[in-house]
Tab-separated table of C-alpha atoms in Angstrom:
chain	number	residue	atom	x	y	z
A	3	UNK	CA	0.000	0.000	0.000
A	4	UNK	CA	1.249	3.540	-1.272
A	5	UNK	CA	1.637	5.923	1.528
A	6	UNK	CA	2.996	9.750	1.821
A	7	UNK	CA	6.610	8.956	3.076
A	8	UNK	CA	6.272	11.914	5.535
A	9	UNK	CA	3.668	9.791	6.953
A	10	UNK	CA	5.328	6.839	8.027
A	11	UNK	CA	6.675	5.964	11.472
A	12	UNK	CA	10.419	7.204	12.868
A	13	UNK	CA	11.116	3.181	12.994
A	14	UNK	CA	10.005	2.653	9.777
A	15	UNK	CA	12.918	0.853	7.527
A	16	UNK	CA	14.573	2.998	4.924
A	17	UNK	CA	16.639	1.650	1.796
A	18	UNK	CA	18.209	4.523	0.204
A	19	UNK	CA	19.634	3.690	-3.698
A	20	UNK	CA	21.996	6.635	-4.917
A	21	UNK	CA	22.495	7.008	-8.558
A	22	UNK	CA	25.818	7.929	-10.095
A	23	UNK	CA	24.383	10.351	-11.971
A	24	UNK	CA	21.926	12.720	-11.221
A	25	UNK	CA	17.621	11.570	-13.024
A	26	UNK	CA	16.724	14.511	-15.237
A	27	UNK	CA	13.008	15.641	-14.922
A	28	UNK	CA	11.457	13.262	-17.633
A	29	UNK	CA	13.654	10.528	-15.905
A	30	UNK	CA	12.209	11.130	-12.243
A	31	UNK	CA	8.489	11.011	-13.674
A	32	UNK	CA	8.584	7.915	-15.063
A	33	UNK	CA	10.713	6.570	-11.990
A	34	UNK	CA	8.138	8.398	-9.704
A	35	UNK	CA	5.398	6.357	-12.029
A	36	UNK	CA	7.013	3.061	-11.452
A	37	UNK	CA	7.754	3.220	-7.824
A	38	UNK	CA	4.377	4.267	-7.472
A	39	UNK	CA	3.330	1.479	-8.793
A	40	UNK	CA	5.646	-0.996	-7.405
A	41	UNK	CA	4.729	0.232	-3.848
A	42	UNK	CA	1.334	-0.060	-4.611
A	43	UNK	CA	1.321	-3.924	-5.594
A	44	UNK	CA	4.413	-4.703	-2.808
A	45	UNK	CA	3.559	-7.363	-0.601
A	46	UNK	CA	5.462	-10.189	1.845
A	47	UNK	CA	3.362	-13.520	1.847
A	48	UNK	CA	0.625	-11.799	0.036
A	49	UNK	CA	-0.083	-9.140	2.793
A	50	UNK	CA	0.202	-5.408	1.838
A	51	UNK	CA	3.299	-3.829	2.694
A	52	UNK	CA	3.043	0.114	4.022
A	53	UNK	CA	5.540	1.955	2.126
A	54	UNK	CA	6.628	5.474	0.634
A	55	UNK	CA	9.361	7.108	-1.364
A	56	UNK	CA	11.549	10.178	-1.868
A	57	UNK	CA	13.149	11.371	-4.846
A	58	UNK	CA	15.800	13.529	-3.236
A	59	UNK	CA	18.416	15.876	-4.913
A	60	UNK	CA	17.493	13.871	-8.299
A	61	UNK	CA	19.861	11.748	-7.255
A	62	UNK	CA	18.398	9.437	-4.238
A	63	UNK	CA	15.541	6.930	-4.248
A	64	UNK	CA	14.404	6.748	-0.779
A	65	UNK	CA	12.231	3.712	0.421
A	66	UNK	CA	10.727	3.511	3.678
A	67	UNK	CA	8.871	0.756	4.941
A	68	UNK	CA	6.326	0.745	8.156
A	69	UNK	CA	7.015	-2.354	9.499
A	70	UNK	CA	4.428	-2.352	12.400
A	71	UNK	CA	1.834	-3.464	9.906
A	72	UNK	CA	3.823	-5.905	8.299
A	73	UNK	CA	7.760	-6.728	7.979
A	74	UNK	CA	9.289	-7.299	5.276
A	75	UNK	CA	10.858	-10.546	4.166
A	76	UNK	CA	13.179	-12.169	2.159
A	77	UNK	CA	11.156	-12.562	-0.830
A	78	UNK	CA	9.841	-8.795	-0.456
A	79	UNK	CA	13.208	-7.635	0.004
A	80	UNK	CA	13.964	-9.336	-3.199
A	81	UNK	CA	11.412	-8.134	-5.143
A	82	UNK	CA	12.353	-4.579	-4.440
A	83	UNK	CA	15.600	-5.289	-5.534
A	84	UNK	CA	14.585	-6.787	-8.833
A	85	UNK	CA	12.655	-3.329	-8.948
A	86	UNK	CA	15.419	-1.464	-8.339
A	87	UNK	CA	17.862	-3.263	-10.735
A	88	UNK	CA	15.554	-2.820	-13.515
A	89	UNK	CA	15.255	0.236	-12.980
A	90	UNK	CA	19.335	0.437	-13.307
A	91	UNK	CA	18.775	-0.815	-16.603
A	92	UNK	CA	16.071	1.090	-17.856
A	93	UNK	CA	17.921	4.008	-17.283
A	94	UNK	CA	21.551	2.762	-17.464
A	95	UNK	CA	22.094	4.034	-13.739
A	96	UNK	CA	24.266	2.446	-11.269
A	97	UNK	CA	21.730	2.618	-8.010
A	98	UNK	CA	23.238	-0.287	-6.145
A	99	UNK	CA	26.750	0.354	-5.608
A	100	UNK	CA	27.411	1.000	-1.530
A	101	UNK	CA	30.869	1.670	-1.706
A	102	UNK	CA	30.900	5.278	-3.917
A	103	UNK	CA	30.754	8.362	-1.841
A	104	UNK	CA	27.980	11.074	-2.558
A	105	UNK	CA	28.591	14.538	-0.955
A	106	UNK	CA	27.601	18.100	-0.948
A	107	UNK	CA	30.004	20.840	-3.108
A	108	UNK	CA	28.024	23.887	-2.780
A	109	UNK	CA	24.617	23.354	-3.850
A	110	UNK	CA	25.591	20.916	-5.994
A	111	UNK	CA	25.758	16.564	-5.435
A	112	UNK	CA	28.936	14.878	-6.251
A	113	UNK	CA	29.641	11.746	-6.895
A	114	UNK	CA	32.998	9.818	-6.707
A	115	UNK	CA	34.081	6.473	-6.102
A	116	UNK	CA	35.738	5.675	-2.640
A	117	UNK	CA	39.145	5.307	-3.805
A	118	UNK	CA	38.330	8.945	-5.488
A	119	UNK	CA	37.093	10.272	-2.197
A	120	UNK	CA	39.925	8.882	0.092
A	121	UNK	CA	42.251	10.786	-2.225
A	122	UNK	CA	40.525	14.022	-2.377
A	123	UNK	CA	40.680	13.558	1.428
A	124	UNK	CA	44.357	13.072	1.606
A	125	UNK	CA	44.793	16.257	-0.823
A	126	UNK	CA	42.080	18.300	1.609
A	127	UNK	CA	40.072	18.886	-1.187
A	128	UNK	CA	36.994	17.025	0.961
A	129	UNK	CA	37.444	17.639	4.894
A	130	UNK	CA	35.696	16.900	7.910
A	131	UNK	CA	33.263	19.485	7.799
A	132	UNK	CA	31.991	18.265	3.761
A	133	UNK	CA	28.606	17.135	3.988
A	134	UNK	CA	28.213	13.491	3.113
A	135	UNK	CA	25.026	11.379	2.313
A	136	UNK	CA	25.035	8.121	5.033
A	137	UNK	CA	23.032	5.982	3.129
A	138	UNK	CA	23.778	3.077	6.087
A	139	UNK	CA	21.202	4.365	7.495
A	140	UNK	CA	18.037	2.288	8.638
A	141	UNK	CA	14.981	3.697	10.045
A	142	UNK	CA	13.258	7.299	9.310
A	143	UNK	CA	14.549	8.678	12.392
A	144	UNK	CA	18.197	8.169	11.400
A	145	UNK	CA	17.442	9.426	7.653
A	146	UNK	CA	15.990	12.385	9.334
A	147	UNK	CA	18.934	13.023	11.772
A	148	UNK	CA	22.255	11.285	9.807
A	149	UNK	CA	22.016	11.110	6.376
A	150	UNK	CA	23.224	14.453	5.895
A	151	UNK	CA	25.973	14.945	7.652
A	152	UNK	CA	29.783	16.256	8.663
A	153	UNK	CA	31.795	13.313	6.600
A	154	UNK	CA	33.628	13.651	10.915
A	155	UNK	CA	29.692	12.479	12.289
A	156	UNK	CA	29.675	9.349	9.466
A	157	UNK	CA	31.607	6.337	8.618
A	158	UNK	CA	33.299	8.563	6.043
A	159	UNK	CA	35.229	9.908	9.057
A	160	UNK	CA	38.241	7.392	9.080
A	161	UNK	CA	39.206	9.678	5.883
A	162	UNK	CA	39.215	12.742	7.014
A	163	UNK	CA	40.890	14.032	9.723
């Protein structure tokens, strides 16, 4: 069941899918289309699931699921990843990908692999105070408070010093 994501629960689950490229408008209509769509039909053991989305920053697809209805499982979880790698495909995206860095320059989302991103570190080109995307994440309440962040208050923090 499709629900407003500013609805859901502070324990509610989040999976958050960055894109290695930023969605242009068209793109995030049709995505917006499909997730709704998805969400809509998601179920674990044939029991709706109570879930929203973001789109942030064109750049982030934001799930969040209110597990006090009902949890998901392992077949659910799949299913949402089959979703989401379509979706990779469809728009020849890299969503999956944990281990590349997204932070803020100015107003503007970059996007650099963590080798990339360990070496703009070391040449202080990113520091401590850079504002990093934590997509590890898991409930609304820590997408709310840490997933935009000081790369010193995230896991990025053993590069910068």
């Amino acid at each position: 069941m499709l629900v407003d994501f500013n609805t859901l629960p502070e324990e509610s689950r989040v999976w958050i899918y960055q894109a290695n490229r930023s969605f242009s408008e068209q793109e995030i209509e049709e995505i917006q289309s499909k997730l709704n769509v998805f969400i809509e039909n998601w179920t674990a053991h044939g029991s709706d699931l109570n879930a929203g989305y973001l789109v942030k920053y064109k750049r982030f697809i934001v799930i969040g699921l209110d597990q006090n209805l009902n949890k998901a499982t392992g077949c659910s979880i799949d299913s949402c990843v089959h979703f989401i790698q379509q979706l990779e495909k469809d728009y020849n995206v890299d969503l999956m990908d944990k281990m590349n860095v997204s932070y803020k320059q100015g107003e503007f989302i970059a996007y650099k692999t963590l080798t990339d991103f360990k070496q703009m570190a070391k040449e202080k080109a990113v520091s401590k105070n850079t504002i990093v995307f934590n997509n590890l994440v898991t409930n609304i309440a820590e997408f709310n408070e840490n997933w935009e962040v000081p790369a010193s208050e995230s896991w990025h923090s053993r590069f910068v010093k």
